[in-house]
Coordinates of C-alpha atoms in Angstrom, one line a residue:
M7 CA 310.8 228.8 117.3
K8 CA 307.1 229.9 117.6
R9 CA 305.6 226.6 116.3
P10 CA 306.0 224.5 119.5
L11 CA 304.5 227.4 121.5
T12 CA 301.6 227.6 119.1
I13 CA 300.9 223.9 119.4
A14 CA 301.2 223.9 123.2
L15 CA 298.7 226.7 123.4
L16 CA 296.3 224.8 121.1
L17 CA 296.6 221.7 123.2
L18 CA 295.9 223.7 126.3
S19 CA 292.8 225.2 124.7
M20 CA 291.5 221.8 123.7
A21 CA 292.1 220.4 127.1
A22 CA 290.1 223.3 128.6
T23 CA 287.0 222.3 126.5
A24 CA 287.4 218.5 126.3
Q25 CA 285.0 216.3 128.3
T26 CA 286.5 214.6 131.3
Y27 CA 285.2 212.4 134.0
E28 CA 285.6 215.3 136.4
D29 CA 283.1 217.4 134.6
H30 CA 280.6 214.5 134.1
F31 CA 280.7 214.7 130.3
T32 CA 278.0 217.3 130.5
R33 CA 276.2 218.4 127.4
S34 CA 273.0 220.4 126.8
L35 CA 269.8 218.4 126.4
S36 CA 269.0 220.0 123.1
D37 CA 272.4 219.0 121.6
V38 CA 272.1 215.4 122.9
M39 CA 268.5 215.0 121.6
G40 CA 269.6 216.4 118.3
D41 CA 272.2 213.6 118.1
V42 CA 269.5 211.0 119.0
Q43 CA 267.2 212.2 116.3
R44 CA 269.9 212.0 113.7
H45 CA 271.2 208.6 114.8
F46 CA 267.8 206.9 115.0
G47 CA 266.0 208.9 112.3
I48 CA 263.2 210.0 114.6
R49 CA 261.4 213.2 115.4
L50 CA 260.9 214.4 119.0
K51 CA 258.1 216.6 120.3
Y52 CA 258.2 218.4 123.6
D53 CA 255.6 219.6 126.1
M54 CA 258.1 221.6 128.2
D55 CA 260.8 224.2 127.8
T56 CA 264.2 222.4 127.8
T57 CA 266.4 225.6 127.5
G58 CA 269.5 225.5 129.7
I59 CA 269.0 221.9 130.8
K60 CA 272.3 219.9 131.0
V61 CA 272.7 216.1 130.8
P62 CA 275.6 214.6 132.8
Y63 CA 277.6 211.7 131.1
A64 CA 275.4 212.4 128.2
D65 CA 277.1 210.4 125.4
F66 CA 277.3 207.3 127.7
R67 CA 273.5 207.2 128.0
I68 CA 273.1 206.5 124.3
R69 CA 272.4 202.9 123.4
P70 CA 272.9 202.6 119.6
Y71 CA 270.6 199.5 119.4
S72 CA 267.6 201.0 121.2
V73 CA 265.9 204.4 120.9
E74 CA 263.6 203.6 123.8
E75 CA 266.5 202.7 126.2
T76 CA 268.4 205.7 125.0
L77 CA 265.5 208.1 125.6
T78 CA 264.8 206.6 129.0
N79 CA 268.5 206.8 130.1
I80 CA 268.7 210.5 129.1
L81 CA 265.3 211.6 130.4
A82 CA 264.7 209.7 133.6
P83 CA 267.3 211.6 135.7
L84 CA 265.6 214.8 134.6
D85 CA 262.1 213.5 135.7
F86 CA 261.0 213.5 132.0
K87 CA 259.8 210.4 130.1
P88 CA 259.5 209.4 126.4
V89 CA 256.1 208.5 125.1
Y90 CA 255.8 206.7 121.7
Q91 CA 253.2 208.3 119.5
Q92 CA 253.5 206.9 116.1
K93 CA 256.1 205.7 113.6
N94 CA 259.4 207.6 114.2
V95 CA 257.7 210.1 116.5
W96 CA 258.2 210.3 120.2
K97 CA 257.0 212.9 122.7
V98 CA 259.1 214.1 125.7
K99 CA 256.8 214.7 128.7
Y100 CA 257.1 215.4 132.3
Y101 CA 257.0 212.2 134.5
E102 CA 253.4 211.5 135.5
Y103 CA 252.9 209.4 138.6
P104 CA 249.5 208.0 137.6
R105 CA 250.2 207.3 133.9
R106 CA 252.3 204.5 132.5
Q107 CA 252.4 202.6 129.2
P108 CA 250.5 199.5 128.0
A109 CA 253.6 197.4 128.3
D110 CA 253.7 198.4 132.0
G111 CA 250.1 197.3 132.4
E112 CA 250.9 193.9 130.9
K113 CA 253.8 193.4 133.4
L114 CA 251.7 194.5 136.3
I115 CA 248.7 192.3 135.4
A116 CA 251.1 189.3 135.0
Y117 CA 252.7 190.1 138.4
L118 CA 249.3 190.4 140.1
S119 CA 248.0 187.3 138.5
N120 CA 250.8 185.3 140.0
L121 CA 249.8 186.4 143.5
Y122 CA 246.7 184.2 143.6
N123 CA 245.6 181.0 141.9
D124 CA 242.3 180.3 143.6
K125 CA 239.4 181.9 145.4
A126 CA 241.0 181.6 148.9
Q127 CA 244.3 183.3 147.8
W128 CA 242.4 186.0 146.0
E129 CA 240.1 186.8 148.9
A130 CA 243.1 187.1 151.3
R131 CA 244.6 189.6 148.8
R132 CA 241.2 191.4 148.4
D133 CA 240.9 191.8 152.2
T134 CA 244.4 193.3 152.4
L135 CA 243.7 195.7 149.6
R136 CA 240.4 196.9 151.1
R137 CA 242.1 197.5 154.5
E138 CA 245.1 199.3 153.0
V139 CA 243.0 201.4 150.5
E140 CA 240.9 202.6 153.4
E141 CA 244.1 203.5 155.4
R142 CA 245.7 205.3 152.5
M143 CA 242.6 207.3 151.8
G144 CA 243.1 208.8 155.2
P145 CA 240.3 209.6 157.7
M146 CA 237.1 209.5 155.8
L147 CA 234.5 212.2 156.6
D148 CA 231.8 210.8 158.7
S149 CA 230.2 213.9 160.2
P150 CA 226.5 214.5 160.8
W151 CA 224.7 215.8 157.8
S152 CA 221.4 217.3 156.8
R153 CA 219.5 217.6 153.5
Q154 CA 217.4 220.1 151.8
L155 CA 215.2 219.4 148.8
G156 CA 214.1 221.6 145.9
S157 CA 210.7 221.4 144.2
V158 CA 209.8 218.5 141.8
R159 CA 210.0 219.3 138.1
R160 CA 207.9 216.9 136.0
H161 CA 209.0 215.8 132.5
N162 CA 208.0 213.1 130.1
G163 CA 208.1 209.9 132.1
Y164 CA 210.4 211.1 134.9
I165 CA 210.9 213.9 137.5
V166 CA 214.0 215.9 138.6
Q167 CA 214.5 217.2 142.1
N168 CA 217.6 219.2 143.3
F169 CA 219.1 218.6 146.7
R170 CA 221.7 220.0 149.0
I171 CA 223.5 218.1 151.7
T172 CA 225.2 220.2 154.5
Y173 CA 228.0 218.5 156.4
D174 CA 231.4 219.0 158.1
E175 CA 231.3 222.5 159.5
G176 CA 229.1 224.0 156.8
H177 CA 230.5 222.4 153.6
T178 CA 227.7 221.5 151.1
L179 CA 227.2 219.0 148.3
C180 CA 224.6 219.8 145.6
G181 CA 223.1 217.6 143.0
S182 CA 219.9 216.4 141.3
I183 CA 217.8 213.3 141.6
Y184 CA 216.2 211.8 138.5
A185 CA 213.3 209.3 139.3
P186 CA 210.4 207.7 137.5
T187 CA 208.0 209.2 140.0
P188 CA 208.2 211.6 143.0
L189 CA 209.8 210.0 146.0
S190 CA 208.0 209.9 149.3
W191 CA 211.2 210.6 151.4
K192 CA 209.8 208.5 154.2
P193 CA 212.4 206.2 156.0
A194 CA 212.5 202.6 155.0
K195 CA 210.5 200.1 157.1
T196 CA 212.6 197.6 159.0
G197 CA 213.2 194.5 157.0
K198 CA 211.4 195.8 153.9
N199 CA 212.7 196.9 150.5
G200 CA 211.2 199.4 148.2
K201 CA 210.5 198.9 144.5
L202 CA 212.9 201.3 142.8
P203 CA 216.6 200.5 142.0
L204 CA 219.1 203.2 142.8
I205 CA 222.1 204.2 140.6
I206 CA 224.7 206.6 142.1
C207 CA 226.3 208.6 139.3
P208 CA 229.7 210.3 140.2
N209 CA 230.8 212.8 137.6
G210 CA 233.9 212.8 135.4
H211 CA 235.7 215.8 133.9
F212 CA 233.3 216.3 131.0
N213 CA 232.5 219.8 129.8
Q214 CA 229.9 221.5 132.2
G215 CA 230.2 218.7 134.7
R216 CA 226.8 217.3 135.8
Y217 CA 225.0 219.9 133.6
N218 CA 226.4 218.2 130.5
A219 CA 223.6 217.3 128.0
D220 CA 224.9 213.8 127.3
L221 CA 225.0 213.1 131.0
Q222 CA 221.5 214.4 131.5
K223 CA 220.3 212.1 128.8
R224 CA 221.7 209.1 130.7
Y225 CA 220.2 210.1 134.1
A226 CA 216.8 210.9 132.7
T227 CA 216.6 207.8 130.4
L228 CA 217.5 205.5 133.2
A229 CA 214.8 207.2 135.3
R230 CA 212.3 206.8 132.5
M231 CA 213.1 203.1 132.6
G232 CA 212.4 202.8 136.3
A233 CA 215.6 203.7 138.2
V234 CA 216.4 206.5 140.6
C235 CA 219.7 208.2 139.5
V236 CA 221.6 210.7 141.6
S237 CA 224.0 213.2 140.0
Y238 CA 226.2 215.4 142.1
D239 CA 229.0 217.9 141.8
L240 CA 232.7 217.2 141.8
W241 CA 234.6 218.9 144.6
G242 CA 235.5 222.4 143.2
W243 CA 233.1 222.1 140.2
G244 CA 229.6 223.5 139.8
E245 CA 228.1 224.8 143.0
S246 CA 231.1 223.4 144.9
E247 CA 233.4 225.8 143.0
D248 CA 231.3 228.7 144.3
E249 CA 232.1 227.5 147.8
V250 CA 235.8 226.3 147.7
G251 CA 237.1 227.6 144.3
A252 CA 238.2 225.8 141.2
E253 CA 241.7 225.3 142.5
A254 CA 240.4 223.0 145.2
H255 CA 239.6 220.4 142.6
R256 CA 243.1 219.3 141.6
T257 CA 244.1 218.3 145.1
S258 CA 244.4 215.2 147.2
E259 CA 241.6 216.6 149.4
A260 CA 239.3 216.4 146.4
H261 CA 240.0 212.6 146.2
Q262 CA 238.9 212.2 149.8
R263 CA 236.0 214.6 149.5
Q264 CA 234.5 213.0 146.4
A265 CA 234.7 209.5 148.0
A266 CA 233.0 210.8 151.1
N267 CA 230.4 212.7 149.0
G268 CA 229.5 209.5 147.2
R269 CA 228.8 207.8 150.5
Y270 CA 226.8 210.7 151.8
V271 CA 224.6 210.4 148.7
L272 CA 224.2 206.7 149.2
D273 CA 223.3 207.2 152.8
M274 CA 220.7 209.8 151.9
M275 CA 219.0 207.6 149.3
A276 CA 219.5 204.1 150.8
G277 CA 217.4 205.0 153.9
L278 CA 214.3 205.7 151.9
R279 CA 211.2 203.5 151.8
D280 CA 211.1 203.6 148.0
I281 CA 214.6 202.2 147.4
D282 CA 215.3 198.5 146.7
L283 CA 218.6 197.8 148.5
T284 CA 219.1 194.6 146.4
R285 CA 219.5 196.8 143.3
V286 CA 222.1 199.6 144.1
G287 CA 224.4 200.5 141.2
V288 CA 227.3 202.9 140.7
N289 CA 228.0 204.2 137.2
G290 CA 230.3 207.0 136.0
G291 CA 232.5 207.9 133.0
S292 CA 236.2 209.0 132.9
G293 CA 237.0 210.4 136.4
G294 CA 233.5 209.4 137.4
G295 CA 234.4 205.8 136.5
T296 CA 237.5 206.0 138.7
Q297 CA 235.2 207.2 141.5
A298 CA 232.7 204.4 140.8
V299 CA 235.4 201.8 141.3
L300 CA 236.7 203.4 144.5
L301 CA 233.2 203.6 145.9
S302 CA 232.7 199.9 145.2
V303 CA 235.8 199.2 147.2
L304 CA 234.8 201.4 150.1
D305 CA 231.1 200.4 150.4
D306 CA 229.7 196.9 150.0
R307 CA 226.1 198.1 149.6
F308 CA 226.6 198.4 145.8
T309 CA 225.3 195.5 143.9
A310 CA 226.2 196.5 140.3
L311 CA 229.3 198.4 139.0
C312 CA 229.7 200.1 135.6
P313 CA 232.9 202.1 135.0
V314 CA 232.9 203.8 131.5
V315 CA 236.1 204.8 129.6
S316 CA 238.1 204.8 132.8
M317 CA 239.4 201.5 134.2
S318 CA 242.9 200.6 133.2
S319 CA 245.9 198.7 134.6
W320 CA 248.4 201.4 133.4
F321 CA 246.5 204.7 134.2
D322 CA 245.3 205.6 137.7
G323 CA 243.5 208.8 136.7
G324 CA 245.1 212.0 135.5
C325 CA 243.6 214.3 138.2
P326 CA 244.6 214.4 141.9
C327 CA 240.8 214.0 142.5
E328 CA 241.2 210.5 141.2
S329 CA 244.8 209.6 142.3
G330 CA 245.9 212.2 144.9
M331 CA 245.8 209.8 147.8
P332 CA 248.3 206.9 147.2
I333 CA 245.8 204.0 147.1
Q334 CA 247.7 202.4 144.2
L335 CA 250.5 201.6 146.6
A336 CA 248.1 199.3 148.6
G337 CA 249.1 195.7 148.9
G338 CA 252.6 196.4 147.7
G339 CA 251.3 197.9 144.4
T340 CA 247.9 197.7 142.7
C341 CA 245.9 199.3 139.9
N342 CA 242.3 200.2 139.1
A343 CA 241.8 196.9 137.3
E344 CA 242.6 194.9 140.5
L345 CA 240.5 197.3 142.6
A346 CA 237.6 196.7 140.2
A347 CA 238.1 192.9 140.5
M348 CA 237.3 193.2 144.2
F349 CA 233.7 193.6 143.1
A350 CA 233.5 189.9 142.0
P351 CA 231.2 188.1 141.8
K352 CA 228.6 190.9 141.6
P353 CA 227.5 192.1 138.1
M354 CA 230.0 194.5 136.4
L355 CA 230.2 196.0 132.9
V356 CA 233.3 197.7 131.7
V357 CA 232.9 200.1 128.7
S358 CA 236.1 200.9 126.8
D359 CA 237.2 202.5 123.5
G360 CA 240.2 202.6 121.2
G361 CA 241.1 206.2 121.7
D362 CA 242.3 206.3 125.3
W363 CA 243.9 204.3 128.1
T364 CA 241.0 201.7 127.9
S365 CA 242.2 200.6 124.5
T366 CA 243.8 197.5 126.0
T367 CA 240.7 196.4 127.9
P368 CA 239.6 193.5 125.6
T369 CA 243.0 191.9 125.5
L370 CA 244.4 192.8 129.0
E371 CA 242.1 194.0 131.7
Y372 CA 239.0 192.1 130.7
P373 CA 240.6 188.7 130.6
Y374 CA 242.1 189.4 134.0
L375 CA 238.7 190.3 135.4
Q376 CA 237.2 187.1 133.9
R377 CA 239.9 185.1 135.6
I378 CA 239.0 186.6 139.0
Y379 CA 235.3 186.1 138.4
G380 CA 236.1 182.5 137.4
F381 CA 237.2 181.8 140.9
Y382 CA 233.5 182.2 141.8
G383 CA 232.2 180.4 138.7
A384 CA 230.7 183.7 137.7
T385 CA 232.4 184.7 134.4
D386 CA 228.9 185.5 133.1
K387 CA 228.6 188.3 135.6
V388 CA 231.4 190.5 134.1
S389 CA 231.2 191.9 130.6
N390 CA 233.0 194.3 128.3
V391 CA 231.6 196.5 125.6
H392 CA 234.6 197.8 123.5
L393 CA 234.2 200.5 120.9
P394 CA 237.5 200.4 119.0
D395 CA 236.7 203.3 116.6
E396 CA 235.5 205.7 119.3
R397 CA 237.4 208.1 121.6
H398 CA 237.1 209.4 125.2
D399 CA 233.5 210.6 125.8
F400 CA 230.1 209.4 127.0
G401 CA 228.5 209.3 123.6
P402 CA 225.4 207.4 122.4
N403 CA 227.0 204.0 122.0
K404 CA 228.5 204.1 125.4
R405 CA 225.2 205.2 126.9
Q406 CA 223.4 202.4 125.1
A407 CA 225.8 199.9 126.6
V408 CA 225.0 201.3 130.1
Y409 CA 221.2 201.1 129.4
D410 CA 221.5 197.5 128.2
F411 CA 223.5 196.5 131.3
F412 CA 221.0 198.0 133.8
I413 CA 218.0 196.7 131.8
R414 CA 219.5 193.2 132.2
T415 CA 220.8 193.6 135.7
F416 CA 218.1 195.7 137.4
R417 CA 215.2 194.5 135.2
L418 CA 214.4 198.0 133.9
N419 CA 211.6 198.7 131.4
A420 CA 213.3 198.7 128.0
G421 CA 210.1 200.0 126.4
M422 CA 210.8 203.4 127.9
L423 CA 214.2 203.8 126.3
D424 CA 213.9 206.9 124.2
E425 CA 216.5 209.8 124.6
D426 CA 214.4 212.0 122.4
K427 CA 211.9 212.2 125.3
V428 CA 214.5 213.8 127.6
T429 CA 214.3 217.5 128.5
I430 CA 217.8 219.1 128.7
E431 CA 217.7 221.6 131.6
D432 CA 220.0 224.6 131.9
E433 CA 222.6 225.0 134.6
N434 CA 220.5 227.5 136.5
T435 CA 217.6 225.1 136.7
L436 CA 219.8 222.3 138.0
R437 CA 221.4 224.5 140.7
F438 CA 219.9 224.3 144.2
Q439 CA 217.6 227.2 144.9
P440 CA 217.8 228.8 148.3
K441 CA 214.0 229.2 148.5
S442 CA 213.7 225.4 148.6
I443 CA 212.0 224.1 151.7
Q444 CA 213.3 221.6 154.3
P445 CA 211.1 218.5 154.3

């Protein structure tokens, strides 16, 4: 007599724990991912704590024929994403708005390429992009500014001079000027150009910022060869950190401020009698390369562009100082490769390596740039130096590529190329000194 009651109780118990449509077939993420690992024979790595996270309709998200589709189905509603790392190993990461995968870059480049088939169609697209990038950057700073200069420090074949620009209700921008000879600081004469080419050098997120020894070697060597190079702080780094704090850097305001700062520097230098306005370059690495491309879009005074280990169709820049303002939504959707293409047909070198998001440059972004330059019959004006065995830095081979480009483009003196002649200055020396005089 007790057996039917026992069975009934058991069935009731099972019904209470069984999955139903009403409870969304919810399972814990850790259990689901354990099943996925066993089914596909893979290993998952995480960069977040998944404790307590539930997946609705979990089992129905699994696609037995595709690990990638399975992981995407499970993770996308949670704002996570799968990233393939190596054979049988995937990493589960938070969704990143500026970072995609090489396959996404291929699709985007194909889509963009279908938008224009000749110079006229491309220039219509280019003009739309420029207008919308400017709109999406928001009101650009254009307030009155003043400069102060430090004393000139003389080294082997070049000089260094610190500066401070004050603008926008007391904000300041500090940096250093590297030149083959002291500048006169007299305004340019109407209709006349000076003799010295100018290279604006926005900084990336390298250790020590603009005080980094590798970066000092680049500025000083270019100066020894005959160019004027200007290095300046990121917003919230170096002397700017003293003013606004380090937390100000990873903000959309930093994206706006750094673009404005690049233009303040260009304004300060382009008005000088010594500067040759037919030879004005912009060159930076990593986040500095992203800034270089943006500056080339916003200001047509640049005549040469050289982004290093930065430009990609599937990575917009991992810091809000590079991608905080939604400029990649311009024109219905764009990327840094298309923004760089807007520089055509003026000379451009793209330096890439095999260890970061520029790994696809030789097969994806560079052929795309060549196509755009081809609309102008100027494919010889765009070049790529790819270093497949190197990683993300501004090392000697990358600097050599930069030197070769500016020797060729700005007719610099290659005989003065010798990094061993460069004096590496300490941070305190490169900081603006309050006792400096106003010229």
